[in-house]
Coordinates of C-alpha atoms and ligand atoms in Angstrom, one line a residue:
X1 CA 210.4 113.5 -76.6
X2 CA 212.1 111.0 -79.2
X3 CA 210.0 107.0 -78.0
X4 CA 212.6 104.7 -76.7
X5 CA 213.5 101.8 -79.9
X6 CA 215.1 98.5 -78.5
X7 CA 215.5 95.7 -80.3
X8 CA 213.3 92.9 -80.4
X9 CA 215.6 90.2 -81.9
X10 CA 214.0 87.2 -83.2
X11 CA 215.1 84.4 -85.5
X12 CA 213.7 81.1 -87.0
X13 CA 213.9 78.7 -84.1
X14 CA 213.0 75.3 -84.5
X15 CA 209.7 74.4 -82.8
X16 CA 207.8 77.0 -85.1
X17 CA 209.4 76.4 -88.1
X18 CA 208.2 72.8 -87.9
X19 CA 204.6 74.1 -87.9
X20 CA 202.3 74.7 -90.6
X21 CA 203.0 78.4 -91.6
X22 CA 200.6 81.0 -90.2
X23 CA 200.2 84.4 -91.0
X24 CA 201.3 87.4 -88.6
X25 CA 198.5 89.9 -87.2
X26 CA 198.5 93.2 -88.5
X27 CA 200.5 95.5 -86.2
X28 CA 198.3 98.1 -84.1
X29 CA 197.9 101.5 -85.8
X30 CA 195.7 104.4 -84.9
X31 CA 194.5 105.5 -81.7
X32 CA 192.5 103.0 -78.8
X33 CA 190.5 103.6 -76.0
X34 CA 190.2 100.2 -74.0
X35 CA 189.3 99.3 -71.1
X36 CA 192.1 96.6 -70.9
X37 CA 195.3 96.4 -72.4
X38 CA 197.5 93.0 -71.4
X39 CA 201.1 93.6 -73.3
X40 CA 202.7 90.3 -73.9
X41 CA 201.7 87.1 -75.8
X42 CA 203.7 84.4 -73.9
X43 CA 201.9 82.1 -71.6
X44 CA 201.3 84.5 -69.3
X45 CA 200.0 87.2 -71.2
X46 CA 197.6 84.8 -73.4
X47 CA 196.2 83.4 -69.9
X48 CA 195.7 86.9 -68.3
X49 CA 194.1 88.2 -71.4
X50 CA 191.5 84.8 -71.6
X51 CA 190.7 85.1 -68.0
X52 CA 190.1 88.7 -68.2
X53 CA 187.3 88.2 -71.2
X54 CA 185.6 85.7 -69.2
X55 CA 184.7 88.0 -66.1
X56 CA 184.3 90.8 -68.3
X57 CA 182.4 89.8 -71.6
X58 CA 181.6 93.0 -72.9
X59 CA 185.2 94.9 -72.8
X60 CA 187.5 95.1 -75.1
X61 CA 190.9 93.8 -74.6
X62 CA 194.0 94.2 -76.6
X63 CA 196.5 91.8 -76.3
X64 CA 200.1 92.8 -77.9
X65 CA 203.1 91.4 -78.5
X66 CA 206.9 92.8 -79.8
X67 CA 207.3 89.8 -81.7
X68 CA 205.1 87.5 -83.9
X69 CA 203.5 85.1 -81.9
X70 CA 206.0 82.2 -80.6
X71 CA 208.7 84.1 -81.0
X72 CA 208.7 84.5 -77.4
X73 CA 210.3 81.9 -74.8
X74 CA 206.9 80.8 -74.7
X75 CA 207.2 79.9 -78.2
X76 CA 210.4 78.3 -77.9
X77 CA 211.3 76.5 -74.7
X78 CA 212.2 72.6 -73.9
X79 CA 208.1 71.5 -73.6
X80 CA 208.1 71.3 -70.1
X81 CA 205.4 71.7 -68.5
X82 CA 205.9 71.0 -64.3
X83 CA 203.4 70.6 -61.9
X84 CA 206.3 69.5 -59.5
X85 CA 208.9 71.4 -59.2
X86 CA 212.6 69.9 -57.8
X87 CA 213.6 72.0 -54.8
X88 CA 217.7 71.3 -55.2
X89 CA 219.2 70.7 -51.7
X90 CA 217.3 68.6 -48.7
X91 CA 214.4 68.8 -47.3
X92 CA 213.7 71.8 -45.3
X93 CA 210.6 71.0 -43.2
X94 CA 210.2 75.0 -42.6
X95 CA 210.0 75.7 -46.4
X96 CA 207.0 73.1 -46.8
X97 CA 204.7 75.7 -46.8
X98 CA 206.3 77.0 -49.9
X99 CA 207.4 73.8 -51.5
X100 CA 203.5 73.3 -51.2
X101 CA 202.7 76.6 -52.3
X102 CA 205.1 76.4 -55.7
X103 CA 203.5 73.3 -56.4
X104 CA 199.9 74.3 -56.3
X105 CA 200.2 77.1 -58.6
X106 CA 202.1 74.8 -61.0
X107 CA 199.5 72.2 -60.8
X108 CA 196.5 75.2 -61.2
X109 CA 198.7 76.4 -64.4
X110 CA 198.6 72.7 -65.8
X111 CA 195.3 72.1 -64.9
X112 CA 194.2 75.1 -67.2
X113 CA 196.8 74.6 -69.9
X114 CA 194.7 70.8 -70.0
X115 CA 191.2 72.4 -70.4
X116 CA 192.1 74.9 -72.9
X117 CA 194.1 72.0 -75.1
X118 CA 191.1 69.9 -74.8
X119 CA 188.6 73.2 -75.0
X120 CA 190.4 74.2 -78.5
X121 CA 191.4 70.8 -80.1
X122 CA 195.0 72.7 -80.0
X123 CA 197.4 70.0 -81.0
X124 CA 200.6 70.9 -79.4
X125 CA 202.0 66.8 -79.0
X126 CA 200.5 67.2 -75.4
X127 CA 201.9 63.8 -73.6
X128 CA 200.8 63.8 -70.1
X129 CA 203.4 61.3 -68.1
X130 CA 205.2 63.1 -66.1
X131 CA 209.2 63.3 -66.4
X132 CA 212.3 61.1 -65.5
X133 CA 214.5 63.0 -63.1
X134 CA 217.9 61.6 -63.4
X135 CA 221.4 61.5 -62.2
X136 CA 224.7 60.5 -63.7
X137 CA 227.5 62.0 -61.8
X138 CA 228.1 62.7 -58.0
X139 CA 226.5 66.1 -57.5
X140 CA 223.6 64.8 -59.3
X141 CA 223.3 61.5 -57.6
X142 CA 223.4 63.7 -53.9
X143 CA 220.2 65.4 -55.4
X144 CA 218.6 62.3 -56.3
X145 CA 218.6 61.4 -52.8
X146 CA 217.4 65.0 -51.7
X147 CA 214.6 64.7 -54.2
X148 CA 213.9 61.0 -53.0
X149 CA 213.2 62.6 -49.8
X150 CA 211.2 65.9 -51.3
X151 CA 208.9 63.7 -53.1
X152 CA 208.4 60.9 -50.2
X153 CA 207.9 64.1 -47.1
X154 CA 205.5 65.6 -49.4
X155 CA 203.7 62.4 -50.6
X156 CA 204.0 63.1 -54.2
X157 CA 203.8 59.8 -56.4
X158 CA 207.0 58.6 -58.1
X159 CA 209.0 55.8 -59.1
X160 CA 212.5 54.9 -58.5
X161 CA 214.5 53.7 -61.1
X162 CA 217.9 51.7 -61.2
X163 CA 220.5 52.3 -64.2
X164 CA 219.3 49.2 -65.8
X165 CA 215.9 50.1 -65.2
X166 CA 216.7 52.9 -67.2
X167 CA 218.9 51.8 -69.9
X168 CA 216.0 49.4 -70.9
X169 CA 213.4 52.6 -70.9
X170 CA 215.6 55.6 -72.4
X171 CA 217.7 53.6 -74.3
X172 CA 221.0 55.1 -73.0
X173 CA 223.2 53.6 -70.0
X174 CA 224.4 57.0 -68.8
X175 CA 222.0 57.8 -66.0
X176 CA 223.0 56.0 -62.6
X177 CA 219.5 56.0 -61.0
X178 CA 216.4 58.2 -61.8
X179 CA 213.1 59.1 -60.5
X180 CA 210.0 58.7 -62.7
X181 CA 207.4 61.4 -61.6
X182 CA 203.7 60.7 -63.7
X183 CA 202.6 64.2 -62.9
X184 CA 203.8 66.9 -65.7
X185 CA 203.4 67.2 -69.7
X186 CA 205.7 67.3 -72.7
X187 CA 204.6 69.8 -75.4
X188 CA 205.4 71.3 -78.4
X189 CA 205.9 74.7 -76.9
X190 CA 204.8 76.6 -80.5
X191 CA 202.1 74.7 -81.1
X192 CA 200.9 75.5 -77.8
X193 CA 201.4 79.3 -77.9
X194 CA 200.2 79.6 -81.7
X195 CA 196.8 77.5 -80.8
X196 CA 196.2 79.4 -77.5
X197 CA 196.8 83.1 -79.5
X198 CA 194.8 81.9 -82.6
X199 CA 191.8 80.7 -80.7
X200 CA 191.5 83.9 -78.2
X201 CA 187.9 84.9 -76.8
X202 CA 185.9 87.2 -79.5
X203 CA 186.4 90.4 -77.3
X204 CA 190.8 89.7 -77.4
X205 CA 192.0 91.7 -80.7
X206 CA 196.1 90.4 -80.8
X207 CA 197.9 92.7 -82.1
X208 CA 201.9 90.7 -83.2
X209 CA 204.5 92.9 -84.4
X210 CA 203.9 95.6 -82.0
X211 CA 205.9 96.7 -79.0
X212 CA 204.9 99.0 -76.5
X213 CA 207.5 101.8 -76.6
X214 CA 206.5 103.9 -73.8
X215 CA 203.7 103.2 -71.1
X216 CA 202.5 107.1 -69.4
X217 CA 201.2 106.1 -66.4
X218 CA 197.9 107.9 -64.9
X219 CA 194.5 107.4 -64.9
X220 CA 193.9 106.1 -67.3
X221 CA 197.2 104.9 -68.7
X222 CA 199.0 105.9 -72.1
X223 CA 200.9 103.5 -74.6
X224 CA 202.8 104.9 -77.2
X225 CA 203.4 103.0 -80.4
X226 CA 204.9 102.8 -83.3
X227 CA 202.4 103.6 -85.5
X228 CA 199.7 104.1 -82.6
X229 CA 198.4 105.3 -79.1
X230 CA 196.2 103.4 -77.0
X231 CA 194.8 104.4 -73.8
X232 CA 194.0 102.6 -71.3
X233 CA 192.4 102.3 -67.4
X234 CA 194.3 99.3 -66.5
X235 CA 197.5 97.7 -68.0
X236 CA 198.9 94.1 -67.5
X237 CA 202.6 93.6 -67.7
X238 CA 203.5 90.0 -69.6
X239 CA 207.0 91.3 -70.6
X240 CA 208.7 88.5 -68.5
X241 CA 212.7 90.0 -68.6
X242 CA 211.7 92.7 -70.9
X243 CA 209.6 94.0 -68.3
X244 CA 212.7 96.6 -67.5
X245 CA 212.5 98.2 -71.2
X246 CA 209.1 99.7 -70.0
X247 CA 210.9 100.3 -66.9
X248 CA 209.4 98.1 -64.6
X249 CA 211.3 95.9 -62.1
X250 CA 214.5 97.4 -63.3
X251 CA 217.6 95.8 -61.0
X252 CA 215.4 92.9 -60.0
X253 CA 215.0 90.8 -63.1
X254 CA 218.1 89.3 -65.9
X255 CA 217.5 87.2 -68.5
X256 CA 219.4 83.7 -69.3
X257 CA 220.4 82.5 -72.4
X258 CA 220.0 78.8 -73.1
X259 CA 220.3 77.0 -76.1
X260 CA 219.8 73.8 -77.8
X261 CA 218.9 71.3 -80.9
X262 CA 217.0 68.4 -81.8
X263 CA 217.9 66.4 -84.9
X264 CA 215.7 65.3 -87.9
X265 CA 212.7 62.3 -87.2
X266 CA 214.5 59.0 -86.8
X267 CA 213.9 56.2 -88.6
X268 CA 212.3 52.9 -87.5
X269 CA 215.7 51.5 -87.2
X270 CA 217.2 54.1 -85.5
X271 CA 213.9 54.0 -82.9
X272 CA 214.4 50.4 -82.2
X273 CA 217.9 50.9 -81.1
X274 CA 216.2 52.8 -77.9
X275 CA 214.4 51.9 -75.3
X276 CA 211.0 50.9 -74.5
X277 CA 209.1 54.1 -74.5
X278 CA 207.7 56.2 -77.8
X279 CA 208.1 59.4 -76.0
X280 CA 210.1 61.0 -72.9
X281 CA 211.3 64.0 -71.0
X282 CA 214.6 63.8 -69.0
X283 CA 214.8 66.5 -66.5
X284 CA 218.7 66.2 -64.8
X285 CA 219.3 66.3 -61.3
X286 CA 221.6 69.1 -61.7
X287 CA 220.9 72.1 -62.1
X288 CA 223.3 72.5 -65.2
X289 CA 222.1 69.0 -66.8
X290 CA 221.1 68.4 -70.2
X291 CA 217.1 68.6 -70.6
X292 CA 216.6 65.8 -73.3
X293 CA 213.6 64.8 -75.2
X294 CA 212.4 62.0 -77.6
X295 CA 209.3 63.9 -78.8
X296 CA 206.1 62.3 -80.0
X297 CA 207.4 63.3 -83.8
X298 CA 210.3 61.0 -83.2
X299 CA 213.3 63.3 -82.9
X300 CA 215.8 63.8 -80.3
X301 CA 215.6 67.7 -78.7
X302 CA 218.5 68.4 -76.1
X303 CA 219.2 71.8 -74.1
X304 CA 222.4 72.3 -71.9
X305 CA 223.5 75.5 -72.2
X306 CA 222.9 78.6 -70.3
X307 CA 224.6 81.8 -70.0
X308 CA 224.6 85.7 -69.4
X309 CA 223.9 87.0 -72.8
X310 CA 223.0 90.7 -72.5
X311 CA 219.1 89.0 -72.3
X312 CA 219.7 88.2 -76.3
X313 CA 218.8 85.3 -78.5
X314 CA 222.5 84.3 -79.6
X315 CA 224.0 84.8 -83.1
X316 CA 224.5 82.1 -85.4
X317 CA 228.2 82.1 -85.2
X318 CA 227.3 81.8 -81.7
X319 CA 224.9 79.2 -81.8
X320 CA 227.5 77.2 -84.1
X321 CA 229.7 77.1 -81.2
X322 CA 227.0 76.3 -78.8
X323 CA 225.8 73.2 -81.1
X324 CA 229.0 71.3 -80.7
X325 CA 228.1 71.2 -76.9
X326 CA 224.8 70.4 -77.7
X327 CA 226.4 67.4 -79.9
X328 CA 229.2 66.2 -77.4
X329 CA 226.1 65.8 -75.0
X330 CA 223.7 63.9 -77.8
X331 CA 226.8 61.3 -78.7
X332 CA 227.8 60.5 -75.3
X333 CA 224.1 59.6 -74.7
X334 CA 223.6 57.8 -77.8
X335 CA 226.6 56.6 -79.8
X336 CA 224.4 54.2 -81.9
X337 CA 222.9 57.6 -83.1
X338 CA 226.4 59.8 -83.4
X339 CA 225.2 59.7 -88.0
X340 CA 222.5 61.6 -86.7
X341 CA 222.0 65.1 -87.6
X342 CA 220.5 68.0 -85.7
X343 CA 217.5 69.9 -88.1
X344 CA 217.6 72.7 -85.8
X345 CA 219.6 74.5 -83.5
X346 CA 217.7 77.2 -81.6
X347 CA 218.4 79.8 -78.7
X348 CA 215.8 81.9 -76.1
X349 CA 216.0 84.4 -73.1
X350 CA 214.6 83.0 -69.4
X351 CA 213.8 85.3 -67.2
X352 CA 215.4 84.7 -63.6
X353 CA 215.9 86.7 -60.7
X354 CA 218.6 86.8 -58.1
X355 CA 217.1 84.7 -55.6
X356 CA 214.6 82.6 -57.9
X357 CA 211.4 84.3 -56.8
X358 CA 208.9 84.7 -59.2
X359 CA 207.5 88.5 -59.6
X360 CA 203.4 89.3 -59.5
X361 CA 201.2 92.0 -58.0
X362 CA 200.5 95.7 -58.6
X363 CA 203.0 98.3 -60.1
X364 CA 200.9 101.0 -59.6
X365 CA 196.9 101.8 -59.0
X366 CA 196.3 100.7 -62.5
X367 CA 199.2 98.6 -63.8
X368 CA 199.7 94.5 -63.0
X369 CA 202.5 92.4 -63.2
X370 CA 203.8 88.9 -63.6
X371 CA 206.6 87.2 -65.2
X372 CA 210.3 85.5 -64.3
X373 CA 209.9 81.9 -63.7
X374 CA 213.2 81.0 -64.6
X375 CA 212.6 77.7 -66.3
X376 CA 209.1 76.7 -65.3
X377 CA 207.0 79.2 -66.7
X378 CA 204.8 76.7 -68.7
X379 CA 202.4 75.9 -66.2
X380 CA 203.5 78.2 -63.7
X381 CA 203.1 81.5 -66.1
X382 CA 199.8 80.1 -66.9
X383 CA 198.5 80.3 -63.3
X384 CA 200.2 83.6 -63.1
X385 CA 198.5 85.0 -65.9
X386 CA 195.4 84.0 -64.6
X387 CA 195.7 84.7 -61.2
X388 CA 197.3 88.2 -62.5
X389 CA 193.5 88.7 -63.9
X390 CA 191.8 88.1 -60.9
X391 CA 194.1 90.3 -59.1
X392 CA 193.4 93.0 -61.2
X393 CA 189.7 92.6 -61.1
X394 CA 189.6 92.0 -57.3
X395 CA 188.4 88.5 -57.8
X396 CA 189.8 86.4 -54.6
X397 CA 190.9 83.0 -55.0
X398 CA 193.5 80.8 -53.2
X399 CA 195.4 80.7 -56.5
X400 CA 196.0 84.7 -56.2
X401 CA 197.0 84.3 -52.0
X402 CA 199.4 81.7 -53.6
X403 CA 201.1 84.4 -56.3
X404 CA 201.0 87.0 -53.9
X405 CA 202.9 84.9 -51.5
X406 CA 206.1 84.7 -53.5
X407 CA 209.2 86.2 -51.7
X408 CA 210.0 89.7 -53.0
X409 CA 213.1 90.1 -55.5
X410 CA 216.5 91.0 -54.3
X411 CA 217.9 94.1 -55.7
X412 CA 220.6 93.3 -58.9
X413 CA 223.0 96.2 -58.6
X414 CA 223.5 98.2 -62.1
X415 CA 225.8 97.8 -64.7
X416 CA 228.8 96.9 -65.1
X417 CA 228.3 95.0 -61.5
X418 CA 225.2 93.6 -62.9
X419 CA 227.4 91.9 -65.9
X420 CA 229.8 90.5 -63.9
X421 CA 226.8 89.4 -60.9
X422 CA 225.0 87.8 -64.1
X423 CA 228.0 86.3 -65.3
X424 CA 228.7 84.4 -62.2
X425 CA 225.4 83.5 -61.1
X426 CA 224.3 81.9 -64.3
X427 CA 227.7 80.0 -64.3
X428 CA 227.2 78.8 -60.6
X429 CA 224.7 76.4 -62.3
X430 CA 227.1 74.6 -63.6
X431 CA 229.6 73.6 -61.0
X432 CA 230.2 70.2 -60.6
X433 CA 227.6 69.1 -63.7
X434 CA 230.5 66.3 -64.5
X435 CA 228.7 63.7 -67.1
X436 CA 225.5 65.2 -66.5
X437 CA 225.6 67.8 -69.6
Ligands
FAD1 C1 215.4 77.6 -74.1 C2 214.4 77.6 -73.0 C3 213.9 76.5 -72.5 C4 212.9 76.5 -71.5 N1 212.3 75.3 -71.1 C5 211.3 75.4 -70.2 C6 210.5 74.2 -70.0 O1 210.8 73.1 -70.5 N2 209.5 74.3 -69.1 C7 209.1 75.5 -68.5 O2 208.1 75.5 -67.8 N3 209.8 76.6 -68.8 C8 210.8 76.6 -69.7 N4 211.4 77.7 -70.0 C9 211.0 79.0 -69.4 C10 209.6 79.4 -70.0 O3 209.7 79.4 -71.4 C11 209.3 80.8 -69.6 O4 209.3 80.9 -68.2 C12 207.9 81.2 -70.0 O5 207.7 81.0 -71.3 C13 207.7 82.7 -69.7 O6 206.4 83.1 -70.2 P1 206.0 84.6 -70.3 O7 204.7 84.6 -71.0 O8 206.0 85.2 -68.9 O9 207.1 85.3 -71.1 P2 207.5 85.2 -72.7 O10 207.2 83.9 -73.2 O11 208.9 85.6 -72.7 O12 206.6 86.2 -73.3 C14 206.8 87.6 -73.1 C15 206.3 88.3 -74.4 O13 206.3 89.7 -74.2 C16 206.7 90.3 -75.5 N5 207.2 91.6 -75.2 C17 208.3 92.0 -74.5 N6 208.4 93.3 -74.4 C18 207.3 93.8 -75.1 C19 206.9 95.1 -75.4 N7 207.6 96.2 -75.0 N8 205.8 95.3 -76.1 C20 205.0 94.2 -76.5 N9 205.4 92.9 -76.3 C21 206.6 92.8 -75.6 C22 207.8 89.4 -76.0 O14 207.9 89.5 -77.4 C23 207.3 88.0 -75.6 O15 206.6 87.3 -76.6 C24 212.5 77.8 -70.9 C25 213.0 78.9 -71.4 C26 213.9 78.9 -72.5 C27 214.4 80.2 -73.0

């Protein structure tokens, strides 16, 4: 039978291109007999594969990914990484469980991201203090007070901050009020991803450049390749939305296409016609809000697009179009800065389900999965990956109760109902986001 092809697209996003060049793995070729086979470099897969070498020194694991390492939306996200995540609408004192819950593993996924950054001398920009959460039109400005009320019920630390407050910290008069929460990190998501994949226990072998084509399942497991075969007696799934080209989770996962830029490094002049602060992360208070940046390497980095894409990175024609968005959004912001270019505009693929669950647990007797955080998966795909390991090597731990507690995936019916459902749902995100793009 003729292997399934599908395309792996990739292109030359931003975050890696600023980074010193590095050299692809070869792709895997021949035939492997492993006990372990994790498929999936992102931040999941890279965590599953390190926590599988530590309880089990002397196997051998292959790690592989499609793409070349980064190229992933690990690779090329905002730099996010959560350990609180904003629950939109009000408090719901019978979801605290779960609002607790989400916020564990997202603090367990930062808490590991830390120790390997430290661990490995990775320098990804890490900047750990926290996000502001802001709000410039009305929908936004409801949210702030349902997030207020989130972060006071649940006794999370936080300041609140007035437009002024603002204006004199951000440097731009356009958010009404704000929330300043110290716990979370801004990264340089490639830097992250190619320090975590270039540093990988001795008994990891990465393999970039090499999609799995085919998995026959059984005892042990089958993966066809390319130009190779490896077989396996357990597999872990790291696919996040591609998950259903291997056919796994097909009807329960989509991907999202966002987009964004960031301009060249400013200069000193430009800098002091900001605020305060070296370094920030905006996070909007609607869901369909621009995510803006001033990164540690002084540039500006703003995302506000997302849309159903066929799960694609988006042409350059495309991404043309999408850039004047980007642009409107970056001038309204900062008119002092309108001479400023972008360097980069770049695109990527989020996986999301229909009701925003997050997927993890066992396919079948030997095959694992995790993946589809929507737009946390920093942090949160980190504690997955891990807790995806223990899982699978019956270690118990509060962190794996936590993944296995996530609410099962509704059913997305098939095409051409699940263009049009994906259509709609990622627009929905954007209803009422006023000044806040
Ligand atoms: C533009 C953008 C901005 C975002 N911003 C943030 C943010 O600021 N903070 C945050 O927390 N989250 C953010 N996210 C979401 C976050 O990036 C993801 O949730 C997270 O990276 C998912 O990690 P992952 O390892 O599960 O999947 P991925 O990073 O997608 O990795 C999956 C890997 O599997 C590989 N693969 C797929 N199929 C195969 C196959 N058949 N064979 C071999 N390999 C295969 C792919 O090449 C890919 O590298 C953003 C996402 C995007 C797209």
């Amino acid at each position: 039978m003729a292997l399934a092809t599908h395309n792996f697209s990739t292109d030359n996003h931003g975050w890696a291109e600023l980074l010193t060049k590095r050299e692809a793995t070869s792709p895997l070729s021949g035939d492997h007999r492993v006990p372990w086979v994790v498929i999936g470099a992102g931040v999941t897969g890279l965590s599953a594969a390190k926590r599988l070498a530590q309880y089990n020194p002397n196997d051998q694991i292959i790690l592989l990914d499609a793409r070349k390492l980064g190229q992933g939306a690990s690779g090329r996200n905002s730099g996010y990484a959560v350990a609180i995540s904003q629950f939109s609408g009000a408090f719901d004192k019978n979801q605290e469980t779960n609002y607790r819950r989400v916020n564990r593993i997202n603090t367990q996924g930062l808490d590991l991201l830390r120790q390997q950054v430290n661990d490995l001398g990775i320098d990804c920009q890490w900047q750990e203090d926290g996000f502001y959460h802001t709000a410039a039109d009305e929908k936004s400005l409801k949210e702030y007070d349902n997030f207020k009320d989130h972060l006071n019920q649940l006794g999370y630390e936080h300041t609140l901050l007035n437009q002024d407050e603002l204006t004199e910290r951000l440097g731009t008069n356009l958010y009404k009020s704000g929330v300043h929460v110290p716990k979370g990190v801004l990264l340089q998501p490639a830097a992250l991803v190619h320090g975590l994949g270039d540093n990988l226990p001795h008994n990891v072998t990465l393999y970039e450049n090499s999609p799995v084509l085919k998995i026959n399942q059984g005892e042990p497991a089958v993966l066809d390749l390319e130009n190779g075969k490896i077989t396996a007696d357990k597999v872990i799934i790291a696919t996040n939305y591609e998950a259903p080209k291997l056919g796994f989770i097909k009807r329960y996962i989509m991907g999202s296409t966002l987009s964004g830029s960031f301009t060249r490094q400013l200069t000193t002049d430009e800098l002091s016609s900001l605020g305060t602060l070296k370094e920030w992360g905006v996070l909007s208070l609607h869901s369909g809000g621009a995510t803006v940046r001033l990164t540690q390497d002084n540039r500006f980095s703003l995302r506000n697009t997302a849309e159903y894409h066929g799960a694609v990175l988006m042409s350059d024609t495309l991404l043309s179009k999408r850039r004047e968005i980007h642009r409107a959004a970056f001038e309204k912001r900062f008119p002092q800065l309108a001479h400023v270019p972008f360097e980069f505009s770049w695109s990527g693929v989020e996986g999301i389900s229909q009701n925003f669950t997050n997927f993890f647990g066992q396919q079948t007797s030997n095959i694992y999965l995790a993946g589809g955080y929507n737009g946390s998966g920093v942090s949160r795909g980190t504690a997955f990956g891990a807790a995806l390991a223990d899982y699978a090597c019956n270690v118990s731990s509060q962190l794996v109760d936590d993944c296995l507690a996530s609410a099962p995936a509704t059913w997305i019916p098939p095409r051409p109902f699940l263009d049009i459902g994906a259509f709609f749902k990622v627009k929905m995100r954007f209803i009422g986001v006023g000044l806040d793009r």
